[in-house]
Coordinates of C-alpha atoms and ligand atoms in Angstrom, one line a residue:
M1 CA 50.5 181.5 195.0
K2 CA 48.6 178.8 197.0
T3 CA 47.2 175.2 196.4
S4 CA 43.5 175.7 195.8
H5 CA 41.6 173.9 198.6
P6 CA 40.6 170.0 197.6
K7 CA 36.9 169.0 197.8
K8 CA 38.2 166.2 199.9
I9 CA 41.4 164.3 200.9
F10 CA 42.8 160.9 201.0
V11 CA 45.1 160.1 203.8
E12 CA 46.9 156.3 203.4
K13 CA 46.6 155.1 207.5
D14 CA 50.3 154.3 207.5
V15 CA 51.1 158.1 207.0
V16 CA 48.7 159.9 209.6
K17 CA 51.7 160.4 212.2
L18 CA 53.8 161.8 210.1
P19 CA 55.1 165.1 210.7
V20 CA 54.2 165.9 206.8
T21 CA 50.9 164.9 206.9
R22 CA 50.2 167.1 210.2
Q23 CA 51.9 170.2 208.7
I24 CA 49.6 169.2 205.0
L25 CA 45.9 168.7 207.2
D26 CA 46.8 171.9 209.4
K27 CA 47.2 174.0 206.9
L28 CA 44.1 173.1 205.0
P29 CA 41.3 172.5 208.1
N30 CA 38.4 171.7 207.6
I31 CA 38.3 169.7 204.4
P32 CA 36.3 166.4 204.9
L33 CA 39.0 163.3 205.2
Q34 CA 39.1 159.5 204.2
Y35 CA 41.3 157.4 205.5
I36 CA 42.7 154.4 202.7
D37 CA 45.5 151.9 202.4
D38 CA 47.1 152.6 199.3
Y39 CA 46.5 155.8 196.9
R40 CA 46.6 153.4 194.2
D41 CA 43.3 151.6 194.2
I42 CA 41.6 155.4 194.9
K43 CA 39.0 155.0 191.9
V44 CA 37.1 158.4 191.2
E45 CA 34.0 158.0 189.3
G46 CA 32.5 160.2 186.2
E47 CA 30.4 159.6 183.3
T48 CA 32.8 160.5 180.5
L49 CA 36.5 160.5 181.1
N50 CA 36.6 164.0 181.0
D51 CA 34.4 163.7 184.3
V52 CA 37.1 161.5 186.0
Y53 CA 39.8 163.7 185.0
K54 CA 38.3 166.8 186.2
K55 CA 37.0 165.4 189.7
S56 CA 40.3 163.8 190.1
K57 CA 41.8 166.9 190.2
E58 CA 39.6 168.1 193.2
F59 CA 40.7 166.3 195.0
L60 CA 44.4 165.4 197.0
A61 CA 46.0 162.3 198.4
I62 CA 48.8 162.2 201.0
A63 CA 50.6 159.2 200.7
K64 CA 53.7 157.2 201.2
K65 CA 56.0 156.6 197.7
K66 CA 56.7 152.7 197.8
G67 CA 59.6 151.0 195.8
E68 CA 62.0 153.9 194.2
L69 CA 61.9 157.3 195.6
V70 CA 64.9 158.4 193.3
K71 CA 64.5 157.1 189.7
R72 CA 67.1 156.6 187.1
F73 CA 66.5 158.1 183.4
R74 CA 68.1 157.2 180.4
C75 CA 67.1 158.1 177.4
R76 CA 65.8 155.5 174.7
E77 CA 68.4 154.4 171.8
G78 CA 68.4 157.1 169.1
I79 CA 67.6 159.8 171.5
K80 CA 70.7 162.4 172.6
G81 CA 71.5 162.7 176.5
G82 CA 72.7 161.1 179.4
T83 CA 71.8 159.7 182.5
E84 CA 70.1 161.5 185.2
Y85 CA 68.1 160.7 188.5
Y86 CA 64.6 162.2 189.7
V87 CA 63.0 162.2 193.1
I88 CA 59.5 160.9 193.3
H89 CA 58.1 163.4 195.3
G90 CA 54.2 163.4 194.3
N91 CA 51.9 162.3 191.2
N92 CA 49.9 164.3 189.5
C93 CA 49.4 168.1 189.8
S94 CA 46.3 170.5 190.2
F95 CA 46.9 172.2 186.9
D96 CA 45.2 170.6 183.5
C97 CA 47.9 170.6 180.6
E98 CA 46.3 168.7 177.9
Y99 CA 49.3 167.4 176.3
C100 CA 50.4 166.1 180.2
F101 CA 51.4 162.5 179.6
L102 CA 50.6 161.8 183.0
Q103 CA 47.3 161.3 181.6
S104 CA 48.4 157.9 180.6
Y105 CA 51.2 157.1 183.0
L106 CA 49.9 156.8 185.9
G107 CA 46.9 155.1 187.2
N108 CA 44.5 158.3 188.3
A109 CA 45.0 161.8 188.3
V110 CA 45.0 162.5 192.0
P111 CA 47.3 164.8 193.0
T112 CA 49.0 163.0 195.5
I113 CA 52.1 164.1 197.8
F114 CA 54.3 161.6 198.9
V115 CA 55.4 162.6 202.6
N116 CA 58.2 160.4 203.6
H117 CA 60.7 163.1 202.8
E118 CA 63.5 161.6 205.5
E119 CA 63.8 158.2 203.6
M120 CA 63.3 160.2 199.9
L121 CA 66.5 162.4 201.1
R122 CA 68.6 159.4 202.4
E123 CA 67.8 157.8 198.9
I124 CA 69.2 160.9 197.3
R125 CA 71.8 161.0 199.5
N126 CA 73.0 157.8 198.8
V127 CA 73.1 158.0 194.8
I128 CA 75.0 160.9 195.6
L129 CA 77.6 159.5 197.6
A130 CA 77.6 156.0 195.4
S131 CA 78.6 158.7 192.9
A132 CA 82.1 158.8 194.5
G133 CA 82.1 162.5 193.2
K134 CA 81.4 162.4 189.8
K135 CA 78.9 165.0 188.4
I136 CA 75.1 163.6 189.2
I137 CA 72.0 165.4 187.9
F138 CA 68.6 165.4 190.0
H139 CA 65.3 166.5 188.7
A140 CA 62.0 166.8 190.9
G141 CA 58.9 167.8 188.6
E142 CA 58.7 164.8 186.4
L143 CA 55.5 163.2 187.6
C144 CA 54.2 166.3 189.2
D145 CA 55.2 169.9 189.3
A146 CA 58.1 170.4 191.0
L147 CA 57.1 173.0 193.4
A148 CA 53.1 172.2 193.2
F149 CA 52.7 171.5 196.7
D150 CA 55.4 173.7 198.1
D151 CA 53.5 175.7 200.3
L152 CA 52.2 172.4 202.1
T153 CA 55.2 170.6 202.5
D154 CA 58.2 172.6 202.4
F155 CA 60.2 170.0 200.7
S156 CA 62.3 172.7 198.7
C157 CA 63.7 173.8 201.8
K158 CA 65.1 170.3 202.3
L159 CA 66.1 169.4 199.0
V160 CA 68.3 173.3 198.7
S161 CA 69.6 172.2 202.1
L162 CA 70.4 168.9 201.4
F163 CA 72.1 169.9 198.0
S164 CA 73.9 172.6 199.3
G165 CA 76.4 170.2 200.8
F166 CA 77.3 168.2 197.6
P167 CA 78.3 170.9 195.1
Q168 CA 79.4 168.1 192.3
A169 CA 75.4 167.2 192.8
S170 CA 72.9 169.4 190.9
L171 CA 69.5 170.0 191.7
E172 CA 66.6 171.5 188.8
L173 CA 63.1 172.0 190.0
R174 CA 60.8 172.5 187.2
T175 CA 57.8 174.3 187.3
K176 CA 55.0 176.5 186.0
T177 CA 53.9 177.9 189.7
T178 CA 54.6 180.7 191.5
T179 CA 55.1 178.9 194.6
I180 CA 58.4 180.2 195.2
Q181 CA 58.3 181.5 198.8
N182 CA 60.5 178.6 200.3
I183 CA 63.3 179.0 197.8
L184 CA 63.2 183.0 198.2
N185 CA 63.2 182.4 201.8
V186 CA 64.9 179.5 203.1
S187 CA 65.7 180.3 206.0
G188 CA 62.1 180.9 207.2
N189 CA 62.1 176.6 207.8
G190 CA 64.5 176.3 210.2
F191 CA 67.6 176.4 208.0
S192 CA 70.4 179.4 207.4
P193 CA 70.2 181.4 203.9
P194 CA 72.5 179.6 201.2
E195 CA 75.1 181.7 199.8
K196 CA 75.5 182.3 196.4
E197 CA 78.4 179.7 195.8
Q198 CA 75.8 177.1 197.6
R199 CA 73.2 178.1 195.0
K200 CA 75.4 177.3 192.2
N201 CA 74.2 173.6 191.9
I202 CA 70.4 174.6 192.1
V203 CA 68.4 175.5 189.2
I204 CA 64.7 176.8 189.4
S205 CA 63.5 176.1 185.4
W206 CA 60.2 177.4 184.6
T207 CA 58.1 176.0 181.7
F208 CA 57.5 179.4 179.4
T209 CA 54.7 179.2 177.1
P210 CA 53.2 182.4 174.9
Q211 CA 50.0 182.7 176.8
I212 CA 47.4 182.6 174.1
A213 CA 48.6 178.7 173.9
I214 CA 48.9 179.1 177.8
D215 CA 44.7 179.8 177.4
M216 CA 44.4 176.7 174.8
Y217 CA 46.0 174.4 176.1
E218 CA 47.8 174.7 179.8
H219 CA 44.2 175.0 181.7
K220 CA 44.1 176.7 185.3
T221 CA 47.9 177.2 185.1
P222 CA 50.0 180.6 186.0
S223 CA 49.9 183.5 183.2
L224 CA 52.8 183.7 181.5
Q225 CA 53.5 187.6 183.4
K226 CA 53.1 185.8 186.9
R227 CA 55.7 182.9 185.6
I228 CA 58.3 185.6 184.2
E229 CA 57.6 187.7 187.3
A230 CA 58.5 184.5 189.9
A231 CA 61.6 183.8 187.8
G232 CA 63.1 187.3 187.7
K233 CA 62.4 187.4 192.1
V234 CA 64.1 183.7 192.2
Q235 CA 66.8 185.1 190.0
K236 CA 67.1 188.6 192.5
A237 CA 67.0 186.0 195.5
G238 CA 70.4 184.8 193.7
Y239 CA 69.6 181.6 191.9
S240 CA 70.1 180.8 188.3
I241 CA 66.9 179.8 186.5
G242 CA 66.7 177.3 183.7
V243 CA 63.8 178.1 180.5
C244 CA 62.1 175.3 179.1
M245 CA 59.7 176.2 176.0
D246 CA 58.8 172.3 176.5
P247 CA 56.4 171.4 174.6
I248 CA 56.6 173.8 171.7
I249 CA 53.4 173.4 169.8
R250 CA 53.1 174.6 166.4
F251 CA 49.3 176.5 166.7
N252 CA 47.9 178.8 164.6
G253 CA 51.1 182.2 164.5
W254 CA 53.0 179.9 166.5
L255 CA 56.7 181.4 165.6
E256 CA 55.6 185.7 166.1
N257 CA 53.5 184.9 169.6
Y258 CA 57.5 182.7 170.7
E259 CA 59.4 185.4 169.0
T260 CA 57.4 188.1 171.5
M261 CA 57.7 185.9 174.4
I262 CA 61.2 185.5 173.9
A263 CA 61.9 189.4 173.3
E264 CA 59.6 189.6 176.9
L265 CA 61.8 187.2 178.4
F266 CA 65.3 188.4 177.7
H267 CA 63.8 192.1 178.7
R268 CA 62.7 191.2 182.0
L269 CA 65.2 188.5 182.9
D270 CA 68.6 188.7 183.8
H271 CA 71.1 187.1 181.1
D272 CA 73.8 185.8 183.1
K273 CA 71.4 184.3 185.5
I274 CA 69.7 182.1 182.7
R275 CA 71.7 178.6 183.2
F276 CA 70.1 176.8 179.9
V277 CA 66.9 177.4 177.4
S278 CA 65.4 173.8 176.5
L279 CA 63.9 173.4 173.3
G280 CA 61.4 170.4 173.2
G281 CA 58.9 169.8 170.8
L282 CA 55.5 168.4 171.0
R283 CA 55.6 164.3 171.9
F284 CA 53.3 161.7 172.9
L285 CA 52.5 158.1 172.6
S286 CA 49.5 156.7 170.8
S287 CA 47.7 156.0 174.4
L288 CA 48.0 159.7 175.3
A289 CA 47.0 160.9 172.0
S290 CA 43.6 158.8 172.9
V291 CA 43.0 160.4 176.4
I292 CA 43.7 163.8 174.9
R293 CA 41.5 163.3 171.4
E294 CA 38.8 162.1 174.2
R295 CA 39.0 164.9 176.7
N296 CA 39.4 167.5 174.5
P297 CA 37.8 166.8 171.1
E298 CA 37.5 170.4 170.2
S299 CA 41.1 171.0 170.5
D300 CA 43.5 171.6 167.6
L301 CA 46.6 170.2 169.3
L302 CA 46.9 166.9 167.8
L303 CA 45.7 168.4 164.2
G304 CA 49.1 169.1 163.0
E305 CA 51.8 166.1 160.8
F306 CA 53.1 163.9 163.4
V307 CA 55.2 161.1 162.7
P308 CA 56.3 158.1 165.1
C309 CA 60.2 158.3 166.1
V310 CA 62.6 155.9 167.2
D311 CA 61.2 156.1 171.0
G312 CA 57.7 155.2 169.7
K313 CA 57.0 158.5 170.1
Y314 CA 54.7 160.8 167.8
R315 CA 56.8 163.9 166.9
Y316 CA 56.1 166.6 164.6
F317 CA 57.5 165.9 161.1
R318 CA 60.9 166.2 161.1
P319 CA 61.1 168.9 158.9
L320 CA 58.3 170.6 160.5
R321 CA 60.7 170.3 163.8
V322 CA 63.9 171.2 162.5
E323 CA 62.5 174.6 161.3
A324 CA 60.7 175.3 164.8
Y325 CA 64.1 174.9 166.6
R326 CA 66.5 176.6 163.8
E327 CA 63.8 179.7 164.5
L328 CA 64.0 179.8 168.1
W329 CA 67.1 179.0 168.3
K330 CA 68.3 181.9 166.1
I331 CA 66.1 184.0 167.8
I332 CA 67.7 183.4 171.5
G333 CA 70.9 182.5 170.2
Q334 CA 70.9 186.6 169.3
K335 CA 70.4 187.2 173.5
L336 CA 72.4 184.3 174.8
N337 CA 75.5 182.1 174.0
C338 CA 74.3 179.1 171.8
G339 CA 76.2 177.1 174.6
K340 CA 73.8 177.0 176.6
I341 CA 70.7 176.1 174.4
S342 CA 70.1 172.0 174.0
L343 CA 67.3 170.7 172.1
C344 CA 65.5 168.2 174.9
M345 CA 64.4 164.4 174.6
E346 CA 65.8 164.5 169.9
S347 CA 67.6 162.6 167.9
H348 CA 71.4 162.8 167.2
E349 CA 70.3 163.7 163.6
V350 CA 68.2 166.3 164.3
W351 CA 70.1 168.0 166.7
N352 CA 73.4 167.8 163.8
E353 CA 70.7 169.1 161.8
V354 CA 69.8 171.5 163.8
E355 CA 73.5 173.0 164.6
E356 CA 74.1 172.8 161.2
A357 CA 71.2 175.0 159.8
V358 CA 72.2 177.6 163.0
S359 CA 75.6 177.5 162.0
T360 CA 75.1 178.2 158.9
Q361 CA 72.6 181.2 159.3
S362 CA 75.2 182.8 162.0
Ligands
SF4_1 S1 51.9 171.4 185.2 FE1 53.1 169.8 184.6 S2 52.5 167.6 185.7 FE2 51.0 169.5 186.0 S3 49.2 169.2 184.3 FE3 51.0 170.7 183.8 S4 52.1 169.4 182.5 FE4 51.2 168.0 183.9

């Protein structure tokens, strides 16, 4: 999958001469350029909020990430989870998922590539060295799909190369794309192909959603079939993959559709090379709910029964979430070691209830 050609590219004046900028512009010739001082000042006009988002996603910005390049993430009190780090290599992406939290988190919706890669890699290395040999987990894919621009930037090659030298540090690249060419062939960018051992600390994870829900809520994203195909190829190249069912959405017929999808995933993927399965229910802040409703007045995404939770986010009423986790866990647990299954962004109470329900049923 190649990044579709944007209608215009905003380029920060400070990064014009950086090699990654030149590389991107070479790969996207004949597109109008607008030189700007700061990507945060980009304003896209439109008659409705939906117009603004849609137009924004047709553009691309090339910029320097200022401030923190690697961010520490710790779950809010009451939510189970440890401290992890994420690398900020971009903002937004050109897909348009209705539930995307970035719609109410970032100042604009223009897909933005940060090109100060050398500084990012230095910062990652510093964080790893400061951890003094302890296990440490990094993600790329929090504020931007991890591989959304990889065909333009080759950033994954640099990450794979860096993490190959630090086995105690692990990296998860979470994506919905099929932009896996660099992952399959790191040597294509001048690096030696990593040995299987060195790849152990790198996981490529996909968000898997039943096709009917992709059609309804994950606009412009690759189909379920394409995602499974990409994941299978990455497994064959020697990597482990992660399976993220997040957000789980309780649409009409959700359980049958998830069941069918899980059967297909486990039929087509190598079970031994599935590192984890992560289950997370749909969640949102009230500020995001306003954007979702205004942009998609016809959508049934928020028609369920939602309640505010300990971290301020709305989630499905607890018995509904527990039911969803329990049922999916049960189905997945018939195919995979239950130690590999976890909940994402959930409270200790929900974890306990789900684990208890699953253990009494097995
Ligand atoms: S793929 Fe991720 S970053 Fe892109 S729109 Fe969907 S949720 Fe947002």
